[in-house]
Structures are given as C-alpha cells and as structure tokens.
Tab-separated table of C-alpha atoms and ligand atoms in Angstrom:
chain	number	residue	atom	x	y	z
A	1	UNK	CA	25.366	-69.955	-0.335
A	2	UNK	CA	27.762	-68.445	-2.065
A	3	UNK	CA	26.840	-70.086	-5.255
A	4	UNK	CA	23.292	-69.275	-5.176
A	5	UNK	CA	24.159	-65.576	-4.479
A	6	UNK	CA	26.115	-66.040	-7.988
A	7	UNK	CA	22.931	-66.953	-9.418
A	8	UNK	CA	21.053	-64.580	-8.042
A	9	UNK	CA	23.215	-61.752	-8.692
A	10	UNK	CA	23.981	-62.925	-12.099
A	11	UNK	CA	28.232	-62.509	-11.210
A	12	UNK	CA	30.796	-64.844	-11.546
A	13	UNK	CA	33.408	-65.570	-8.542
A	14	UNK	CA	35.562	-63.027	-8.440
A	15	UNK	CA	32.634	-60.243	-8.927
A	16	UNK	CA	30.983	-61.647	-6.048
A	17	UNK	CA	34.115	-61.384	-3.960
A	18	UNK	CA	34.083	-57.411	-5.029
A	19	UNK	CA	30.819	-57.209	-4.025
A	20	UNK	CA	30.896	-58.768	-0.864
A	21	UNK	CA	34.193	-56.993	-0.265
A	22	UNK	CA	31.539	-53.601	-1.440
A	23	UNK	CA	29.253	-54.823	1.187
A	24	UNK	CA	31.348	-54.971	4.062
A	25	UNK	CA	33.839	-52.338	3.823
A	26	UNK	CA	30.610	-50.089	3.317
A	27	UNK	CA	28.575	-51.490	5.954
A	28	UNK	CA	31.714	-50.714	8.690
A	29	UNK	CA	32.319	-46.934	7.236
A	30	UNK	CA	28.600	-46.246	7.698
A	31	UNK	CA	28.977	-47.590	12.011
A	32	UNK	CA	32.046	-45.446	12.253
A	33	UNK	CA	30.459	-42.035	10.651
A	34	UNK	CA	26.757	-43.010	12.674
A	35	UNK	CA	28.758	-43.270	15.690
A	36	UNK	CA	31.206	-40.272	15.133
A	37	UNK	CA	27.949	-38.287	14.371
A	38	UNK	CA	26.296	-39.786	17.428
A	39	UNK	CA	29.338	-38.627	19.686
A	40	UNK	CA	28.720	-34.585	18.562
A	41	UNK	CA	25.509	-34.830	19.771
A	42	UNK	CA	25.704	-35.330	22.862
A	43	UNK	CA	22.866	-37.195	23.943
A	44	UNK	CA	22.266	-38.498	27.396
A	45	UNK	CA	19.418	-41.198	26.916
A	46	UNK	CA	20.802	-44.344	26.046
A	47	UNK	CA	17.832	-45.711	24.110
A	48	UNK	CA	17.220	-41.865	22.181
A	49	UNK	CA	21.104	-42.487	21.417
A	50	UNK	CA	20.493	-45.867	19.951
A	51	UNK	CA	17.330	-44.854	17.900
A	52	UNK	CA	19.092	-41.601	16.455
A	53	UNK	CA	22.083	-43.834	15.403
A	54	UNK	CA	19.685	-46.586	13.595
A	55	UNK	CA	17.883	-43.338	12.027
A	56	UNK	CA	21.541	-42.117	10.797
A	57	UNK	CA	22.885	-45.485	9.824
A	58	UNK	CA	19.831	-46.204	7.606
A	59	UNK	CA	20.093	-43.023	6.389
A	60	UNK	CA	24.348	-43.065	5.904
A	61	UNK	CA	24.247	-46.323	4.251
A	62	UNK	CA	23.355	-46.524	0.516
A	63	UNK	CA	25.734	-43.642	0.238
A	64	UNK	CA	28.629	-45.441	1.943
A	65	UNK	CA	28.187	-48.849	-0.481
A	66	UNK	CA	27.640	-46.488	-3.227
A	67	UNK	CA	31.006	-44.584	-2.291
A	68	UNK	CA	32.935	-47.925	-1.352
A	69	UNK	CA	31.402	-49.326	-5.153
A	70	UNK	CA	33.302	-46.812	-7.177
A	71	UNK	CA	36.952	-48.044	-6.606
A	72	UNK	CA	35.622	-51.281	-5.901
A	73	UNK	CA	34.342	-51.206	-9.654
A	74	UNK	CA	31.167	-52.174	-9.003
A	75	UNK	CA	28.935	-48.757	-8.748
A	76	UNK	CA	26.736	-50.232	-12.093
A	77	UNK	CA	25.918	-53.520	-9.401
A	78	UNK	CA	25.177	-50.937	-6.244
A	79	UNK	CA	22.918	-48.847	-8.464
A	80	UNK	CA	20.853	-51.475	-9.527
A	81	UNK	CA	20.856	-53.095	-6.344
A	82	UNK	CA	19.838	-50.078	-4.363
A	83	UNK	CA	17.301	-48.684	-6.912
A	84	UNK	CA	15.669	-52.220	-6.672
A	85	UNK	CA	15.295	-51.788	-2.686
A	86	UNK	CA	13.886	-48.237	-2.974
A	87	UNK	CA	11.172	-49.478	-5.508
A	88	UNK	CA	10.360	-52.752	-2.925
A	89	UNK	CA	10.305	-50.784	-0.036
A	90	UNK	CA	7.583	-48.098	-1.659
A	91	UNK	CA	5.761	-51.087	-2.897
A	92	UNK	CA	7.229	-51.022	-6.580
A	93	UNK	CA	7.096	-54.717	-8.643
A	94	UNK	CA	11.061	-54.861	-9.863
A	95	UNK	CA	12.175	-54.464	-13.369
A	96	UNK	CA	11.082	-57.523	-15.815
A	97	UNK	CA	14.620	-59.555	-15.994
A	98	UNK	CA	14.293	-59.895	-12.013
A	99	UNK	CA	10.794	-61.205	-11.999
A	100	UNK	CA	11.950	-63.759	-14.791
A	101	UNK	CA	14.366	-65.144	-12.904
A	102	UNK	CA	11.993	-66.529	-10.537
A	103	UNK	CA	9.651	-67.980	-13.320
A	104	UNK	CA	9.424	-71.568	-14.399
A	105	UNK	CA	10.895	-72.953	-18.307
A	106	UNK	CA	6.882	-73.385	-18.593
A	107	UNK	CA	5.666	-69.847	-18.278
A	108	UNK	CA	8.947	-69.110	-20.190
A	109	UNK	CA	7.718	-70.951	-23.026
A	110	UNK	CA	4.279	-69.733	-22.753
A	111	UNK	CA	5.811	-66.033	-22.900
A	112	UNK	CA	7.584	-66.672	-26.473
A	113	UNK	CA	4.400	-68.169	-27.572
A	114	UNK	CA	2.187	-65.041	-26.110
A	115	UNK	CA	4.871	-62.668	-28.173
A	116	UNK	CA	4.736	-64.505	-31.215
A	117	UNK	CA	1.303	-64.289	-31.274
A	118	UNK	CA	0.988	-60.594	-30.592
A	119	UNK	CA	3.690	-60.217	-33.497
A	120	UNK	CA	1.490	-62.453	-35.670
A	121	UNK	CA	-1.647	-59.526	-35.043
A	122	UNK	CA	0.264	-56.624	-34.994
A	123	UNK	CA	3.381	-55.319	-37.351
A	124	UNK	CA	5.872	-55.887	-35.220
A	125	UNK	CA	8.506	-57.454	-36.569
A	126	UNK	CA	9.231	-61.210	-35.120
A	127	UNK	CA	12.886	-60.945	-33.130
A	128	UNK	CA	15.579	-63.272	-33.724
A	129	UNK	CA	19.268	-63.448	-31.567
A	130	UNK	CA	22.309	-64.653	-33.605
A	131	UNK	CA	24.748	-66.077	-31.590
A	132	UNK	CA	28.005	-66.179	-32.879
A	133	UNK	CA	32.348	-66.495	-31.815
A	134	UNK	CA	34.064	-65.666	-34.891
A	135	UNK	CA	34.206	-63.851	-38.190
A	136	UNK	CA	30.651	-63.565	-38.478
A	137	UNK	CA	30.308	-64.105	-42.252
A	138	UNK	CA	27.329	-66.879	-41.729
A	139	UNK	CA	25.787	-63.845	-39.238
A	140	UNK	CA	26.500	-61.156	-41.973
A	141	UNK	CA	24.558	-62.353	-44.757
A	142	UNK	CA	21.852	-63.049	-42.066
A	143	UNK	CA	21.365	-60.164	-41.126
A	144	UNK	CA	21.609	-58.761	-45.140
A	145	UNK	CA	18.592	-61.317	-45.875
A	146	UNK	CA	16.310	-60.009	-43.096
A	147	UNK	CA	16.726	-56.786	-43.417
A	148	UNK	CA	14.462	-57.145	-46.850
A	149	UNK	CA	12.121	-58.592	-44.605
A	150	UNK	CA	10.101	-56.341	-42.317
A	151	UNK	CA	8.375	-59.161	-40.295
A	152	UNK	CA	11.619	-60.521	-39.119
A	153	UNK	CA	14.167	-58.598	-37.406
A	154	UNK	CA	18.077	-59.533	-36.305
A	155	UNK	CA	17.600	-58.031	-32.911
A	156	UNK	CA	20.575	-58.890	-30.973
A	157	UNK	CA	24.130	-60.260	-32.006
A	158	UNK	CA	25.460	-62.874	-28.880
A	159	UNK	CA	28.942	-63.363	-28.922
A	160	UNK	CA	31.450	-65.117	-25.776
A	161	UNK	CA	34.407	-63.042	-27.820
A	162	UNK	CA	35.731	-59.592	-27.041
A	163	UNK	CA	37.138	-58.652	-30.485
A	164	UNK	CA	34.897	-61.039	-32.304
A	165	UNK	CA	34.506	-59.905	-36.321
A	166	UNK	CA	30.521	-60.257	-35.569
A	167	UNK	CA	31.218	-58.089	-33.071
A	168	UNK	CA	31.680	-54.953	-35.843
A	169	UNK	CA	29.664	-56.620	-38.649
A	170	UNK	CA	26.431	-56.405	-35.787
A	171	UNK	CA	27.759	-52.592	-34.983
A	172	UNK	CA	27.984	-51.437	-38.864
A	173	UNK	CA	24.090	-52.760	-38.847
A	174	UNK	CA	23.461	-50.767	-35.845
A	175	UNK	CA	22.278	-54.002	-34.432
A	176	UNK	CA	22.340	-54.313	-30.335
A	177	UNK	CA	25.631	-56.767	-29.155
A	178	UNK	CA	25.419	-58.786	-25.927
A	179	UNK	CA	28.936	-59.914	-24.974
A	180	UNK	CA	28.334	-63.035	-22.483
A	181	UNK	CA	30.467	-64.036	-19.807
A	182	UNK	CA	31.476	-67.879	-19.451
A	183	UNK	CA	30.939	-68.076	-15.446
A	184	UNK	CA	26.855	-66.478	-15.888
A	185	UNK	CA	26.153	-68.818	-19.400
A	186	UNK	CA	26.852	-72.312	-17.553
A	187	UNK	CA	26.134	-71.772	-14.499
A	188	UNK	CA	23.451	-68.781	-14.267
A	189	UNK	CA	20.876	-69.208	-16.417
A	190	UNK	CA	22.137	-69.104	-20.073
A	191	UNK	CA	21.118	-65.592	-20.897
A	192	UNK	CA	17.572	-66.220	-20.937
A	193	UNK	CA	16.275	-63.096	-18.857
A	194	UNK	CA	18.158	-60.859	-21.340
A	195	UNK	CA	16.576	-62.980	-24.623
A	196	UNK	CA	13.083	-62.157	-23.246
A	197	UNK	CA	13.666	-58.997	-21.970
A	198	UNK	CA	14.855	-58.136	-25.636
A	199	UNK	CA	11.650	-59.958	-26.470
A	200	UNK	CA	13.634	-62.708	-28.311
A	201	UNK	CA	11.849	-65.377	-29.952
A	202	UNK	CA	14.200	-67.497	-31.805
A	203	UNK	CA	17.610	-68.103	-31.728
A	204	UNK	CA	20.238	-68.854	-34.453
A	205	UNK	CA	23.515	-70.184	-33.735
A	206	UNK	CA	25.964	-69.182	-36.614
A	207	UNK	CA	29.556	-70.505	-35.540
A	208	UNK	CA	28.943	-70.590	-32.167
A	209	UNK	CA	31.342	-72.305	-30.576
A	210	UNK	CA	30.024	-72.950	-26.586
A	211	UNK	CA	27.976	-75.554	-25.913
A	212	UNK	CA	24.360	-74.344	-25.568
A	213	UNK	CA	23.670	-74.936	-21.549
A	214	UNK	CA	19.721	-77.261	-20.494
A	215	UNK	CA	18.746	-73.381	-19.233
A	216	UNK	CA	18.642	-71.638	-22.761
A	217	UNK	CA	17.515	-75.102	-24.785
A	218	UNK	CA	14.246	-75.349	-22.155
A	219	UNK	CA	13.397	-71.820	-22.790
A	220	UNK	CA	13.653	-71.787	-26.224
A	221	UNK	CA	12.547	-75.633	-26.914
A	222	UNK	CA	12.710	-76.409	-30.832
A	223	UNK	CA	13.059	-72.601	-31.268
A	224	UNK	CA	17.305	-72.993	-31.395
A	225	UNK	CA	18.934	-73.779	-35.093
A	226	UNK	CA	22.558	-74.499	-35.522
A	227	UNK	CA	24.256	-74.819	-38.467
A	228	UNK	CA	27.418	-77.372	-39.041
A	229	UNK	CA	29.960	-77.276	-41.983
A	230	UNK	CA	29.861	-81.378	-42.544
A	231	UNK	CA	26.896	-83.771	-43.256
A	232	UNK	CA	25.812	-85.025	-39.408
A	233	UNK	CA	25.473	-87.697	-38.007
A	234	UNK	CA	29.650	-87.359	-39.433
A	235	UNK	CA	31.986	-85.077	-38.286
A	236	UNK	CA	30.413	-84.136	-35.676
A	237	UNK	CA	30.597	-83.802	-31.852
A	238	UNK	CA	32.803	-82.107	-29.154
A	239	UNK	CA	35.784	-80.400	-30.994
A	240	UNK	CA	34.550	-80.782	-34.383
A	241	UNK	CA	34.086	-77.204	-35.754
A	242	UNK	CA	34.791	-74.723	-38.255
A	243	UNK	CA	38.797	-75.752	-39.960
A	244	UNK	CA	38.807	-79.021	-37.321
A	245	UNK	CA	36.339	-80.420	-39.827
A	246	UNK	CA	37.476	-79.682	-42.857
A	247	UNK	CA	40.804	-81.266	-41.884
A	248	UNK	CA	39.195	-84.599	-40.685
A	249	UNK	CA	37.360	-84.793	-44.009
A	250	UNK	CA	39.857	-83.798	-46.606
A	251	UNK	CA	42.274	-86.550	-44.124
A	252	UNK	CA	39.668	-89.003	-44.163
A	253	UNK	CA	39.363	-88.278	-48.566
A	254	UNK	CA	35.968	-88.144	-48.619
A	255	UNK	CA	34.693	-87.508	-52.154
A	256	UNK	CA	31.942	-84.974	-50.704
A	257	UNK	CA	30.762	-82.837	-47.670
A	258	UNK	CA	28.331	-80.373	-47.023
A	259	UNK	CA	26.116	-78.182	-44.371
A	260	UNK	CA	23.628	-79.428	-41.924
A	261	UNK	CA	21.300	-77.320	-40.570
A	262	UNK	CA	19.310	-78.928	-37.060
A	263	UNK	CA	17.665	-78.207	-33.901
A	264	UNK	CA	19.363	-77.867	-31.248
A	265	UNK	CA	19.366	-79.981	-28.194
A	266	UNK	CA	21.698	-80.943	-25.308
A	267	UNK	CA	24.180	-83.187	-27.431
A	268	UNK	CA	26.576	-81.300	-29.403
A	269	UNK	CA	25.581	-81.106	-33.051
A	270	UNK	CA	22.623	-83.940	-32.506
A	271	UNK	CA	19.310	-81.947	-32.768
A	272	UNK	CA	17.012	-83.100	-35.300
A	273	UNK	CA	18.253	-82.254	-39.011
A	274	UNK	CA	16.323	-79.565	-40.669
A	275	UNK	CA	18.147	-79.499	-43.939
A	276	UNK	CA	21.673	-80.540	-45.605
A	277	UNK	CA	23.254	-79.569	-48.695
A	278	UNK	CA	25.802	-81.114	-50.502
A	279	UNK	CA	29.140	-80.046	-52.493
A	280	UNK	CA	31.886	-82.658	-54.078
A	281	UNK	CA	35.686	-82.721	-53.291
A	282	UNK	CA	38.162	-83.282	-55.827
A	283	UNK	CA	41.332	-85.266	-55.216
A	284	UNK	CA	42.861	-81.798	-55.188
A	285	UNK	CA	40.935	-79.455	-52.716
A	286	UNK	CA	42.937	-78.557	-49.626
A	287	UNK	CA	40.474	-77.658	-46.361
A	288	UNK	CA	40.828	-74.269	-47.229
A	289	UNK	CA	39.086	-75.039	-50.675
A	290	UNK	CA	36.845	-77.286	-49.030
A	291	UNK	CA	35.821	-74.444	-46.214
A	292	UNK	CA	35.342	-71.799	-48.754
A	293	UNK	CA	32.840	-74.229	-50.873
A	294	UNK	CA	30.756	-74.709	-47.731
A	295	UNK	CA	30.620	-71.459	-46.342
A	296	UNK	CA	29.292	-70.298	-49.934
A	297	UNK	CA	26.361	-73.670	-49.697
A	298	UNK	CA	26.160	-71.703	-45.359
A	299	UNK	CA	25.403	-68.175	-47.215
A	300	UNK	CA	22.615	-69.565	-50.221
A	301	UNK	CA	20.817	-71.562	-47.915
A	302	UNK	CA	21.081	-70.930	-44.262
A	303	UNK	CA	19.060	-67.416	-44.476
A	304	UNK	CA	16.263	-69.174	-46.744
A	305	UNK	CA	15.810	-72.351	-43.909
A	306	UNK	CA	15.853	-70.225	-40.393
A	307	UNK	CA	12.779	-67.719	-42.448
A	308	UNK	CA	11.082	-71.158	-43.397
A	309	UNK	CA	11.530	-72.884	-39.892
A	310	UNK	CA	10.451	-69.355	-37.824
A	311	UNK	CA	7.169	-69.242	-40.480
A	312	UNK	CA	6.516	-72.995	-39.413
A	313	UNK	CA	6.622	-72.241	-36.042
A	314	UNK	CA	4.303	-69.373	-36.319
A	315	UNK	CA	1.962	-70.994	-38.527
A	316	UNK	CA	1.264	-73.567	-35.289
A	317	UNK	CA	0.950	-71.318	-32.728
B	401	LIG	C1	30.774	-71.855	-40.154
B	401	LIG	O1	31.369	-72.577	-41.181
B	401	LIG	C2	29.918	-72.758	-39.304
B	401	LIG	O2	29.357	-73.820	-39.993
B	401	LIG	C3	30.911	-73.267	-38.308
B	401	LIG	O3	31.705	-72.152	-37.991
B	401	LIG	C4	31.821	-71.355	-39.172
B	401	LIG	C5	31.587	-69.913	-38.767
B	401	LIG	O4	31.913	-69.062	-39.818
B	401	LIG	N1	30.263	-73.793	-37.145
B	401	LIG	C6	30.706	-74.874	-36.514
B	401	LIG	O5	31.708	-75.462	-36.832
B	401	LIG	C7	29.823	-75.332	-35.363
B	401	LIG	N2	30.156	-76.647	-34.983
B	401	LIG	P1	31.470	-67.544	-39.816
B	401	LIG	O6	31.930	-66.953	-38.473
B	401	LIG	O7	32.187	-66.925	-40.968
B	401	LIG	O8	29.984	-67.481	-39.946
C-alpha cells in the first residue's frame, strides 16, 4: 500500500512518512476544534449535533492539513492535493501530468508521435531534454548548436546532481532545469509525466550517469541517444564511464579509442550504435590526454548526429 501511494504521489519514503504524519495530525486537530465548536453551541438534538459537526469538520479540514503542512514541509504537496479535490468535486478533469499517469506506454508513444507531427505543420520548434550529472561540456555545446536552429529547441536540462556544472551552463541559457530525485526515477515512473508535460520529444543523454529505468525507455522507444567515450561493444558496461574508461584503455595500451554514439535500451551502453569516431593514442598519452582528445571528437560530432537522428525520426512519422 504504502508503495503504491509512493507511486501515486510521486514521493519517496521519507516524504510519504511527512505526509502521512500531515494527514493525521491534521485530521485529529480538525475533531478537536469541530467538537470544541460543537460544545459552544449548545445543541440539544443529538442527530442536529452530529450533522452540524460533519458540516464544520468538512468545512475545518483543508485548513487544518494546510496549517499542519507548513512545519511539516509539505504545504507545496497539500496545495496540490487539495486544489485537485476542489476541481474533482465541481466536476473539473485534473491537470495533464495526473491524467498521464494513468495512461498506457502505447498512448504515450502515440502522444510524442501526435506532437511531432503538429511540430512538423506548424513552427514550433521540436523539444529535446538533455540529461546530464556532471560538467556539462557535451550539454554546452548542445545547446550552442541548436540554438542556430529554430526547429529544434534544448527545452529542459535533467540532472540527479545538486551542484551539477550543467546545472549553471542550462541557467546562463535560460534553459528550464529539472533536478530528479533517485527514489521517484527507479521506482515512480522515470520522469515521464514531466517529459510530456514539457512536451518532450527526444531525449539526449550527455554524461549521464544513472541507468535509464524500462519506464522512460518504453515511453520514449528509439527516441533516447547516449553517447560513450570508448568504441562499444569495449569498455563498456556497469561502471565504465567518463575517467573509469580512459584508465582501462590507456592500462590495457590500446593504440586507439574513440566515441560511440547509440540508442538506448535497458542494458547499459548496448543500444544499437548510431555512429563512432575514432582518435589514435600514442605510447605517451596519459587518460587525461586521452579524455581531452575524445571529448573534442564528443563536441564535433555529437550535435551534428542527435539533429540527423531527430530529422530521421520525423521524416517517418
Ligand atoms: C563524456 O565524456 C561522456 O562521454 C561520458 O561522460 C562525459 C561527460 O562529460 N559519458 C559516459 O561515460 C557514459 N557512460 P561532460 O559532462 O563534460 O559532457
């Protein structure tokens, strides 16, 4: 129970228990002031007492919760919650992310395709999410390349790290940041309601360093890219990323490396390869050298292949 209310509610554990906590310690203020009311009134009938004090209860208690929610922390949950009752109980469809949750990875998918088609016949500008844990460099020049490009738009930085350098590169942009919690990524449903309420339609991973959960990779089915500093199938895999694999390849002297950019699918660094590049290493390059050479082959090319895949995609639907 408790698990599904995580998923409903979007929260991990210890939010819940606030909430809960919210809940309850509302809930018993609002009896205490109905029936402290009911006692200065002075009524005789027994049933007219218990009707007033259901009237005043009802009445007393979204401003309890909401009073209880402030030092609980949690008035932004209680808000939400409450303005989504008063719009169901005058007949009001809630907001879009709540009636997502309840659709299937099929009408998800259908969804993209509708938007991508609308942006194909209109000027709106096709939206793309970079997700991202680190410097940001890859995400930088990005977002430099599409901003020459009016029918592509960086619309949303995604980043698991508070005080993340993509964090400030996507704010200097004025681009919108969505920092994701660990608990609602695994085990909620990956972000999706949030990519398609932004009206996301394709998703770049640009040193992204959580595994992308079955949730997000249905909704956005071959519409995930990842790029990876080595040539895959090698050096790749749990644990293999950014300096991890420069190390294992300078270690292991290979005479070359490279980038691979691929689809994305539920095996780390296994999707379909889109397109590699290739640099040499000299007897003398330290994984520092090596890193630097393949983040400049990350910054010519990796721009140049997510505009070529996203016009691919477009061009079938
Ligand atoms: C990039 O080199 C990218 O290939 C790598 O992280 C670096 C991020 O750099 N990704 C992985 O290793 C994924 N397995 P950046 O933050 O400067 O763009």
């Amino acid at each position: 129970m408790f698990q599904r209310l995580q998923q409903k509610w979007k929260v991990n554990g210890w939010r819940l228990l606030l909430i809960l906590i919210t809940f309850a310690t509302g809930g018993s203020l609002c009896g205490y002031l109905g029936r402290l009311i009911i006692s200065q009134l002075n009524i005789g009938q027994p049933v007219i007492r218990i009707i007033i004090y259901i009237v005043i209860v009802t009445i007393l208690w979204p401003f309890c919760v909401i009073l209880i929610s402030i030092p609980t922390g949690q008035f932004n949950f209680f808000r939400a919650y409450l303005t989504k009752m008063g719009q169901r109980m005058v007949g009001k469809q809630p907001a879009t992310a709540d009636r997502a949750e309840t659709s299937s990875n099929e009408e998800n998918q259908n969804k993209l395709i509708m938007s991508q088609k609308e942006n194909n016949t209109t000027s709106t500008p096709f939206r793309i999410a970079i997700f991202a844990s680190g410097a940001g460099s890859n995400a930088a020049k990005i977002i430099e390349y599409f901003k020459g490009k009016p029918e592509t738009e960086v619309a949303l930085v995604v980043c698991n790290k508070p005080g993340a350098g993509v964090l400030g590169i996507a704010q200097k942009a004025g681009i919108p940041t969505l920092l994701i919690e660990k608990e609602q990524f695994f085990r909620g449903n990956g972000y999706v309601d949030e990519l398609q309420h932004a009206n996301i339609g394709f998703v770049v991973l640009a040193g992204f360093l959580w595994k992308v959960p079955t949730s997000l990779i249905q909704a956005y089915s071959g519409r995930i890219v990842n790029i990876h500093p080595a040539l895959l199938p090698k050096y790749g895999g749990k644990g293999m990323y950014g300096m991890h694999v420069h190390n294992a390849v300078i270690e292991a002297k290979e005479k070359e490396s490279g980038i691979s950019i691929h689809f994305v699918d539920e095996v780390y660094d296994h999707g379909a390869v889109i397109y590699q590049a290739i640099c040499t290493i000299s007897d003398t390059d330290t994984p520092d050298m090596l890193a630097q050479k393949i983040h400049q082959l990350e910054h010519a090319h990796y721009p140049r292949v997510i505009e070529e895949v996203i016009a691919g995609l477009q061009k079938r639907s």
